[in-house]
Amino acid sequence: MKTSGETVHICDVEIIAHNKGKLVSVSYEQHRRDGEQQRRKREIYDNGNSAVVLPYDSERRTVLLTRQLRLPVFLQDGIERTVEACAGKLDGEEAEQRIVKEMQEELGYRITNVQRLFELYVSPAAIMEKISFFTCAYSPADRVSGGGGLKEEGEDIDVVETTLEEAAAMIANGEIVDAKTVVLIQYLSSRMQAAARG
């Protein structure tokens, strides 16, 4: 964690909770554009960096997604299983290595070549997590198991294979509400449309 920059100085960090992730209260001073020095306090949640992938089969124009319980979505909207891209925490590994393992655990596909697209913060005002976004080619021949995730980690995942167009429609009808998944589907759709035109 950085403690000072050109316009920001961290004064104090207090750990509020530390279980799977860490919730901290951060007091800081910021040199404002108007020249004033302002002291502020924010709560920041650090649950680690992660990676996400949207595998794409160009011959069949299909993508692989997951369907699983996400407790915050259930608590907010009562939806018991959300559709999203395969993702996982880095836990100290390189993003490429971690996402290859996640694909095999969650989706049941063994893929060794992934393409890094970009890194994003999905909720930078309060969450420290930086997400590395990937895509990769896949085919039915790459399937090595039924996937489903790791029971010891509480995962109970359905594998969803659908066309890229159907995935985009799932965003429009509210079936896909996960931001990182929306970003990947829209990015890949845009890239495929550009390739078709060019």
XYZ file of N, CA and C in Angstrom:
594
model
N 0.857 -1.183 0.000
C 0.000 0.000 0.000
C 0.896 1.237 0.000
N 0.641 2.135 -0.928
C 1.393 3.394 -0.989
C 0.965 4.295 0.157
N 1.901 5.108 0.647
C 1.578 5.997 1.758
C 1.711 7.475 1.419
N 2.346 7.783 0.279
C 2.410 9.193 -0.098
C 2.634 9.334 -1.596
N 2.167 10.457 -2.120
C 2.330 10.801 -3.526
C 2.488 12.299 -3.634
N 2.311 12.833 -4.831
C 2.480 14.277 -5.030
C 1.425 15.091 -4.300
N 0.175 14.608 -4.301
C -0.906 15.384 -3.696
C -1.593 14.664 -2.545
N -1.189 13.433 -2.246
C -1.866 12.627 -1.224
C -0.854 12.127 -0.208
N -1.236 12.191 1.073
C -0.417 11.621 2.143
C -1.326 10.808 3.063
N -1.014 9.520 3.242
C -1.785 8.652 4.136
C -1.325 8.933 5.565
N -2.271 9.308 6.417
C -1.954 9.650 7.808
C -2.098 8.445 8.732
N -3.147 7.639 8.535
C -3.411 6.531 9.442
C -4.236 5.469 8.730
N -3.929 4.199 9.019
C -4.703 3.073 8.490
C -5.105 2.205 9.671
N -6.411 2.032 9.843
C -6.932 1.212 10.938
C -7.679 0.021 10.352
N -7.307 -1.184 10.782
C -7.998 -2.385 10.318
C -9.303 -2.528 11.092
N -10.424 -2.522 10.359
C -11.749 -2.650 10.966
C -12.140 -4.126 11.035
N -11.868 -4.849 9.970
C -12.185 -6.278 9.917
C -11.172 -6.959 9.011
N -10.821 -8.203 9.354
C -9.858 -8.954 8.548
C -10.245 -10.418 8.606
N -10.990 -10.842 7.600
C -11.390 -12.236 7.504
C -10.873 -12.740 6.169
N -11.759 -12.971 5.197
C -11.288 -13.358 3.862
C -10.630 -12.175 3.162
N -11.206 -11.021 3.340
C -10.632 -9.782 2.841
C -10.336 -8.882 4.026
N -9.931 -7.650 3.734
C -9.577 -6.727 4.802
C -10.312 -5.412 4.588
N -11.029 -4.973 5.625
C -11.711 -3.684 5.606
C -10.891 -2.724 6.465
N -10.453 -1.619 5.857
C -9.622 -0.657 6.584
C -10.240 0.732 6.523
N -9.983 1.492 7.574
C -10.368 2.898 7.607
C -9.089 3.695 7.380
N -9.076 4.521 6.334
C -7.882 5.253 5.946
C -8.113 6.757 6.127
N -7.257 7.378 6.952
C -7.259 8.842 7.084
C -6.154 9.382 6.192
N -6.475 10.412 5.420
C -5.478 10.943 4.494
C -5.654 12.437 4.300
N -4.580 13.053 3.860
C -4.616 14.461 3.491
C -4.428 14.575 1.989
N -5.219 15.450 1.388
C -5.148 15.656 -0.064
C -4.946 17.137 -0.349
N -3.937 17.428 -1.162
C -3.701 18.797 -1.615
C -4.641 19.035 -2.799
N -5.637 19.876 -2.587
C -6.664 20.104 -3.605
C -6.160 21.007 -4.726
N -6.861 21.000 -5.838
C -6.504 21.836 -6.983
C -6.575 23.324 -6.656
N -7.445 23.693 -5.684
C -7.565 25.115 -5.319
C -6.470 25.551 -4.343
N -5.527 24.646 -4.016
C -4.405 24.977 -3.146
C -4.600 24.617 -1.687
N -5.821 24.308 -1.297
C -6.083 23.962 0.100
C -5.671 22.524 0.400
N -5.353 22.287 1.661
C -5.064 20.948 2.153
C -6.332 20.446 2.833
N -6.802 19.252 2.482
C -8.043 18.732 3.043
C -7.787 17.358 3.654
N -8.270 17.149 4.878
C -8.145 15.854 5.544
C -9.458 15.105 5.401
N -9.345 13.826 5.013
C -10.550 13.009 4.785
C -10.350 11.617 5.362
N -11.447 10.863 5.422
C -11.405 9.495 5.934
C -12.323 8.635 5.076
N -11.820 7.465 4.642
C -12.615 6.560 3.807
C -12.438 5.130 4.284
N -13.463 4.310 4.082
C -13.349 2.878 4.325
C -13.052 2.204 2.994
N -12.029 1.353 2.991
C -11.580 0.672 1.781
C -11.592 -0.825 2.039
N -12.129 -1.580 1.087
C -12.136 -3.041 1.199
C -11.091 -3.611 0.249
N -10.193 -4.420 0.799
C -9.148 -5.073 0.007
C -9.363 -6.579 0.080
N -9.929 -7.143 -0.980
C -10.123 -8.595 -1.016
C -9.196 -9.252 -2.025
N -8.146 -8.567 -2.431
C -7.159 -9.145 -3.332
C -7.471 -8.894 -4.797
N -6.442 -8.978 -5.626
C -6.607 -8.821 -7.068
C -7.116 -10.121 -7.682
N -7.639 -10.030 -8.886
C -8.248 -11.207 -9.508
C -8.051 -11.193 -11.022
N -8.514 -12.264 -11.640
C -8.477 -12.392 -13.100
C -9.808 -12.944 -13.573
N -10.181 -12.591 -14.798
C -11.435 -13.053 -15.391
C -11.195 -13.355 -16.860
N -11.900 -14.368 -17.379
C -11.700 -14.776 -18.776
C -13.041 -15.074 -19.441
N -13.116 -14.747 -20.728
C -14.263 -15.127 -21.552
C -13.739 -15.967 -22.712
N -13.782 -17.303 -22.586
C -13.350 -18.175 -23.685
C -14.316 -18.070 -24.860
N -13.754 -18.097 -26.085
C -14.566 -17.900 -27.293
C -14.196 -18.952 -28.334
N -15.211 -19.638 -28.852
C -15.034 -20.600 -29.950
C -15.467 -19.897 -31.234
N -14.503 -19.509 -32.062
C -14.807 -18.715 -33.255
C -15.587 -19.500 -34.304
N -15.424 -20.820 -34.359
C -16.169 -21.612 -35.350
C -17.651 -21.674 -35.012
N -17.959 -21.871 -33.744
C -19.372 -21.985 -33.340
C -19.921 -20.672 -32.789
N -19.041 -19.645 -32.650
C -19.412 -18.335 -32.105
C -20.015 -18.455 -30.709
N -19.425 -19.340 -29.879
C -19.924 -19.560 -28.534
C -18.927 -19.057 -27.493
N -19.444 -18.803 -26.295
C -18.630 -18.421 -25.145
C -18.974 -19.344 -23.983
N -18.052 -19.422 -23.031
C -18.279 -20.204 -21.812
C -18.464 -19.251 -20.637
N -19.537 -19.465 -19.886
C -19.847 -18.667 -18.704
C -20.113 -19.600 -17.525
N -20.261 -19.031 -16.342
C -20.608 -19.816 -15.162
C -21.945 -19.326 -14.621
N -22.592 -20.204 -13.838
C -23.803 -19.804 -13.101
C -23.615 -20.285 -11.670
N -23.658 -19.328 -10.707
C -23.401 -19.689 -9.319
C -24.038 -18.691 -8.367
N -24.100 -19.077 -7.086
C -24.619 -18.188 -6.060
C -23.623 -17.070 -5.797
N -24.112 -15.839 -5.774
C -23.346 -14.686 -5.334
C -24.175 -14.030 -4.235
N -23.750 -14.204 -3.000
C -24.548 -13.783 -1.851
C -24.961 -12.310 -1.889
N -24.080 -11.357 -2.247
C -24.541 -9.966 -2.303
C -25.700 -9.747 -3.286
N -25.673 -10.438 -4.425
C -26.753 -10.306 -5.407
C -28.040 -10.908 -4.845
N -27.911 -12.049 -4.167
C -29.092 -12.660 -3.547
C -29.677 -11.738 -2.476
N -28.816 -11.188 -1.606
C -29.298 -10.310 -0.543
C -29.977 -9.065 -1.098
N -29.468 -8.531 -2.195
C -30.025 -7.304 -2.787
C -31.271 -7.583 -3.621
N -31.214 -8.618 -4.483
C -32.274 -8.830 -5.474
C -33.000 -10.172 -5.377
N -32.537 -11.068 -4.499
C -33.192 -12.373 -4.373
C -32.842 -13.346 -5.485
N -31.856 -13.006 -6.328
C -31.441 -13.896 -7.417
C -30.478 -14.934 -6.841
N -30.833 -16.212 -6.992
C -30.052 -17.265 -6.357
C -28.820 -17.699 -7.140
N -28.815 -17.539 -8.454
C -27.649 -17.945 -9.246
C -27.442 -16.927 -10.357
N -26.265 -16.317 -10.379
C -25.979 -15.303 -11.390
C -25.080 -15.881 -12.474
N -25.244 -15.348 -13.673
C -24.426 -15.761 -14.817
C -23.267 -14.787 -14.944
N -22.052 -15.333 -15.022
C -20.878 -14.468 -15.139
C -19.721 -15.212 -15.776
N -18.685 -14.459 -16.124
C -17.473 -15.039 -16.694
C -16.689 -15.759 -15.603
N -15.890 -16.719 -16.003
C -15.025 -17.471 -15.102
C -13.982 -16.518 -14.512
N -13.852 -16.533 -13.179
C -12.937 -15.599 -12.522
C -12.408 -16.207 -11.232
N -11.336 -15.624 -10.731
C -10.802 -16.082 -9.456
C -9.766 -15.132 -8.907
N -9.557 -15.206 -7.597
C -8.540 -14.413 -6.918
C -7.156 -14.920 -7.295
N -6.188 -14.001 -7.371
C -4.827 -14.367 -7.757
C -4.097 -15.120 -6.647
N -4.353 -14.764 -5.403
C -3.707 -15.423 -4.257
C -2.199 -15.552 -4.447
N -1.571 -14.469 -4.911
C -0.122 -14.442 -5.057
C 0.427 -14.989 -6.359
N -0.415 -15.549 -7.218
C 0.035 -16.085 -8.509
C -0.039 -15.008 -9.586
N 0.663 -15.256 -10.688
C 0.522 -14.395 -11.862
C -0.877 -14.596 -12.433
N -1.444 -13.542 -13.007
C -2.827 -13.590 -13.503
C -3.024 -14.686 -14.548
N -2.059 -14.836 -15.475
C -2.187 -15.851 -16.533
C -2.245 -17.262 -15.941
N -1.380 -17.536 -14.978
C -1.359 -18.868 -14.352
C -2.657 -19.139 -13.610
N -3.120 -18.147 -12.868
C -4.316 -18.332 -12.051
C -5.549 -18.583 -12.918
N -5.691 -17.804 -14.024
C -6.913 -17.946 -14.812
C -6.939 -19.272 -15.559
N -5.774 -19.802 -15.938
C -5.720 -21.131 -16.568
C -6.231 -22.185 -15.577
N -5.831 -22.086 -14.311
C -6.312 -23.022 -13.282
C -7.807 -22.868 -13.042
N -8.265 -21.613 -12.989
C -9.692 -21.359 -12.762
C -10.551 -21.965 -13.877
N -10.081 -21.856 -15.130
C -10.852 -22.426 -16.247
C -11.003 -23.932 -16.086
N -9.955 -24.594 -15.658
C -10.038 -26.041 -15.498
C -10.938 -26.401 -14.309
N -10.793 -25.671 -13.198
C -11.608 -25.951 -12.012
C -13.084 -25.642 -12.240
N -13.375 -24.459 -12.780
C -14.758 -24.005 -12.893
C -15.452 -24.473 -14.161
N -14.739 -24.421 -15.288
C -15.355 -24.729 -16.577
C -15.086 -26.152 -17.053
N -13.997 -26.755 -16.569
C -13.637 -28.095 -17.011
C -12.880 -28.126 -18.323
N -12.277 -26.991 -18.712
C -11.531 -26.908 -19.968
C -10.058 -26.648 -19.671
N -9.181 -27.393 -20.340
C -7.745 -27.192 -20.196
C -7.264 -26.324 -21.359
N -6.919 -25.081 -21.041
C -6.441 -24.108 -22.013
C -5.091 -23.603 -21.511
N -4.116 -23.507 -22.387
C -2.813 -23.023 -21.941
C -2.459 -21.653 -22.504
N -3.142 -21.221 -23.561
C -2.806 -19.955 -24.202
C -3.950 -18.961 -24.018
N -3.736 -17.953 -23.156
C -4.748 -16.912 -22.938
C -4.201 -15.576 -23.409
N -5.101 -14.691 -23.807
C -4.712 -13.361 -24.291
C -5.138 -12.308 -23.275
N -4.155 -11.595 -22.719
C -4.460 -10.516 -21.772
C -5.005 -9.323 -22.554
N -6.115 -8.777 -22.092
C -6.752 -7.651 -22.766
C -6.419 -6.323 -22.077
N -6.708 -6.227 -20.782
C -6.505 -4.994 -20.035
C -6.731 -5.271 -18.549
N -6.474 -4.262 -17.720
C -6.747 -4.337 -16.283
C -7.678 -3.190 -15.910
N -8.641 -3.476 -15.028
C -9.605 -2.464 -14.606
C -9.889 -2.565 -13.113
N -10.255 -1.440 -12.532
C -10.863 -1.401 -11.202
C -12.363 -1.264 -11.442
N -13.158 -2.169 -10.913
C -14.598 -2.126 -11.184
C -15.321 -1.154 -10.257
N -14.817 -0.989 -9.028
C -15.441 -0.062 -8.088
C -14.354 0.698 -7.327
N -13.657 1.623 -8.016
C -12.453 2.238 -7.450
C -12.679 3.181 -6.274
N -13.901 3.567 -5.991
C -14.147 4.473 -4.870
C -14.011 3.774 -3.521
N -14.228 2.453 -3.476
C -14.231 1.769 -2.184
C -13.542 0.408 -2.184
N -13.271 -0.159 -3.354
C -12.707 -1.512 -3.417
C -11.359 -1.462 -4.113
N -10.350 -2.073 -3.472
C -8.981 -1.995 -3.959
C -8.688 -3.010 -5.072
N -9.570 -3.937 -5.318
C -9.340 -5.030 -6.269
C -9.074 -4.530 -7.693
N -7.971 -5.007 -8.274
C -7.657 -4.755 -9.687
C -7.864 -6.071 -10.424
N -8.606 -6.033 -11.527
C -8.960 -7.245 -12.260
C -8.235 -7.267 -13.598
N -7.569 -8.395 -13.885
C -6.936 -8.622 -15.189
C -7.932 -9.361 -16.073
N -8.200 -8.807 -17.254
C -9.193 -9.363 -18.179
C -8.505 -10.152 -19.288
N -9.061 -11.334 -19.600
C -8.506 -12.215 -20.617
C -9.594 -12.744 -21.533
N -9.157 -13.203 -22.699
C -9.969 -14.053 -23.551
C -9.058 -15.167 -24.034
N -9.651 -16.180 -24.628
C -8.863 -17.279 -25.188
C -9.751 -18.053 -26.153
N -9.087 -18.801 -27.021
C -9.815 -19.702 -27.925
C -10.057 -21.013 -27.196
N -11.191 -21.629 -27.478
C -11.470 -22.959 -26.938
C -12.281 -23.738 -27.953
N -12.317 -25.046 -27.760
C -13.164 -25.915 -28.587
C -13.610 -27.083 -27.712
N -14.610 -27.858 -28.153
C -15.043 -29.019 -27.359
C -13.905 -29.989 -27.051
N -12.888 -30.042 -27.893
C -11.758 -30.964 -27.669
C -10.944 -30.586 -26.432
N -11.081 -29.350 -25.955
C -10.334 -28.896 -24.781
C -10.990 -29.287 -23.464
N -12.184 -29.876 -23.532
C -12.906 -30.225 -22.297
C -12.284 -31.459 -21.657
N -11.948 -31.335 -20.360
C -11.331 -32.459 -19.643
C -12.166 -32.918 -18.452
N -13.186 -32.150 -18.074
C -14.062 -32.544 -16.965
C -15.350 -31.741 -17.044
N -16.234 -31.995 -16.090
C -17.492 -31.254 -16.037
C -17.379 -29.909 -15.359
N -16.189 -29.606 -14.826
C -16.017 -28.329 -14.125
C -16.806 -28.318 -12.828
N -17.295 -27.157 -12.441
C -18.115 -27.053 -11.243
C -17.443 -26.383 -10.068
N -16.128 -26.177 -10.154
C -15.415 -25.519 -9.067
C -14.982 -26.490 -7.992
N -14.439 -25.938 -6.918
C -13.915 -26.738 -5.809
C -14.895 -26.720 -4.643
N -15.387 -27.912 -4.278
C -16.351 -28.028 -3.189
C -15.785 -27.482 -1.882
N -14.464 -27.740 -1.635
C -13.850 -27.269 -0.384
C -13.791 -25.753 -0.291
N -13.946 -25.064 -1.426
C -14.006 -23.598 -1.422
C -15.452 -23.099 -1.474
N -16.397 -24.026 -1.363
C -17.811 -23.666 -1.365
C -18.384 -23.408 -2.743
N -17.639 -23.786 -3.793
C -18.112 -23.525 -5.157
C -19.086 -24.613 -5.611
N -20.144 -24.200 -6.274
C -21.141 -25.096 -6.851
C -21.582 -24.435 -8.155
N -20.811 -24.684 -9.220
C -20.897 -23.896 -10.450
C -21.454 -24.708 -11.610
N -22.443 -24.143 -12.294
C -22.923 -24.700 -13.565
C -22.127 -24.046 -14.686
N -21.765 -24.836 -15.690
C -21.100 -24.299 -16.876
C -22.178 -23.948 -17.895
N -22.111 -22.742 -18.422
C -23.090 -22.260 -19.405
C -22.355 -21.995 -20.710
N -22.744 -22.704 -21.759
C -22.208 -22.414 -23.088
C -23.328 -21.804 -23.913
N -23.073 -20.631 -24.456
C -24.081 -19.923 -25.233
C -23.380 -19.148 -26.334
N -24.144 -18.669 -27.299
C -23.523 -17.862 -28.353
C -23.189 -16.475 -27.796
N -22.258 -15.816 -28.452
C -21.898 -14.463 -28.055
C -23.109 -13.539 -28.172
N -23.926 -13.727 -29.211
C -25.123 -12.905 -29.400
C -26.122 -13.131 -28.272
N -26.297 -14.406 -27.861
C -27.219 -14.692 -26.758
C -26.700 -14.104 -25.450
N -25.385 -14.132 -25.253
C -24.798 -13.540 -24.049
C -25.069 -12.042 -24.019
N -24.947 -11.379 -25.164
C -25.238 -9.947 -25.232
C -26.713 -9.680 -24.916
N -27.591 -10.558 -25.394
C -29.026 -10.412 -25.107
C -29.303 -10.620 -23.613
N -28.517 -11.472 -22.963
C -28.682 -11.702 -21.522
C -28.335 -10.451 -20.720
N -27.450 -9.627 -21.248
C -27.162 -8.340 -20.602
C -28.381 -7.432 -20.741
N -28.904 -7.357 -21.954
C -30.038 -6.464 -22.236
C -31.281 -6.837 -21.433
N -31.507 -8.148 -21.196
C -32.707 -8.551 -20.460
C -32.478 -8.671 -18.953
N -31.284 -8.299 -18.484
C -31.019 -8.282 -17.051
C -30.587 -9.603 -16.449
N -30.344 -10.605 -17.279
C -29.907 -11.907 -16.747
C -28.434 -11.872 -16.348
N -27.623 -11.091 -17.053
C -26.230 -10.896 -16.672
C -26.115 -9.507 -16.057
N -25.736 -9.464 -14.760
C -25.650 -8.198 -14.038
C -24.246 -7.957 -13.479
N -23.320 -8.851 -13.759
C -21.952 -8.742 -13.274
C -21.156 -7.820 -14.190
N -20.558 -6.762 -13.626
C -19.888 -5.735 -14.430
C -18.735 -6.290 -15.255
N -17.892 -7.134 -14.676
C -16.733 -7.631 -15.425
C -17.166 -8.496 -16.604
N -18.267 -9.206 -16.439
C -18.791 -10.037 -17.524
C -19.361 -9.164 -18.640
N -20.073 -8.119 -18.270
C -20.624 -7.184 -19.256
C -19.493 -6.573 -20.078
N -18.428 -6.145 -19.388
C -17.283 -5.544 -20.079
C -16.703 -6.522 -21.098
N -16.490 -7.772 -20.707
C -15.891 -8.764 -21.613
C -16.787 -9.079 -22.800
N -18.072 -9.257 -22.552
C -18.996 -9.580 -23.647
C -19.071 -8.424 -24.640
N -19.187 -7.206 -24.129
C -19.267 -6.054 -25.029
C -17.959 -5.848 -25.788
N -16.832 -6.046 -25.108
C -15.537 -5.893 -25.766
C -15.373 -6.917 -26.879
N -15.676 -8.181 -26.568
C -15.528 -9.239 -27.576
C -16.508 -9.059 -28.728
N -17.749 -8.653 -28.413
C -18.744 -8.398 -29.474
C -18.273 -7.300 -30.404
N -17.747 -6.236 -29.827
C -17.237 -5.122 -30.627
C -16.070 -5.559 -31.504
N -15.188 -6.364 -30.944
C -14.032 -6.851 -31.699
C -14.458 -7.761 -32.849
N -15.454 -8.596 -32.623
C -15.943 -9.496 -33.673
C -16.641 -8.704 -34.777
N -17.391 -7.669 -34.411
C -18.058 -6.836 -35.411
C -17.038 -6.089 -36.259
N -15.979 -5.587 -35.610
C -14.935 -4.872 -36.337
C -14.203 -5.812 -37.300
N -13.960 -7.047 -36.868
C -13.292 -8.030 -37.732
C -14.168 -8.395 -38.935
N -15.475 -8.484 -38.700
C -16.406 -8.813 -39.795
C -16.457 -7.689 -40.838
N -16.348 -6.428 -40.374
C -16.374 -5.285 -41.287
C -15.064 -5.143 -42.063
N -13.942 -5.498 -41.351
C -12.635 -5.243 -41.937
C -12.153 -6.336 -42.820
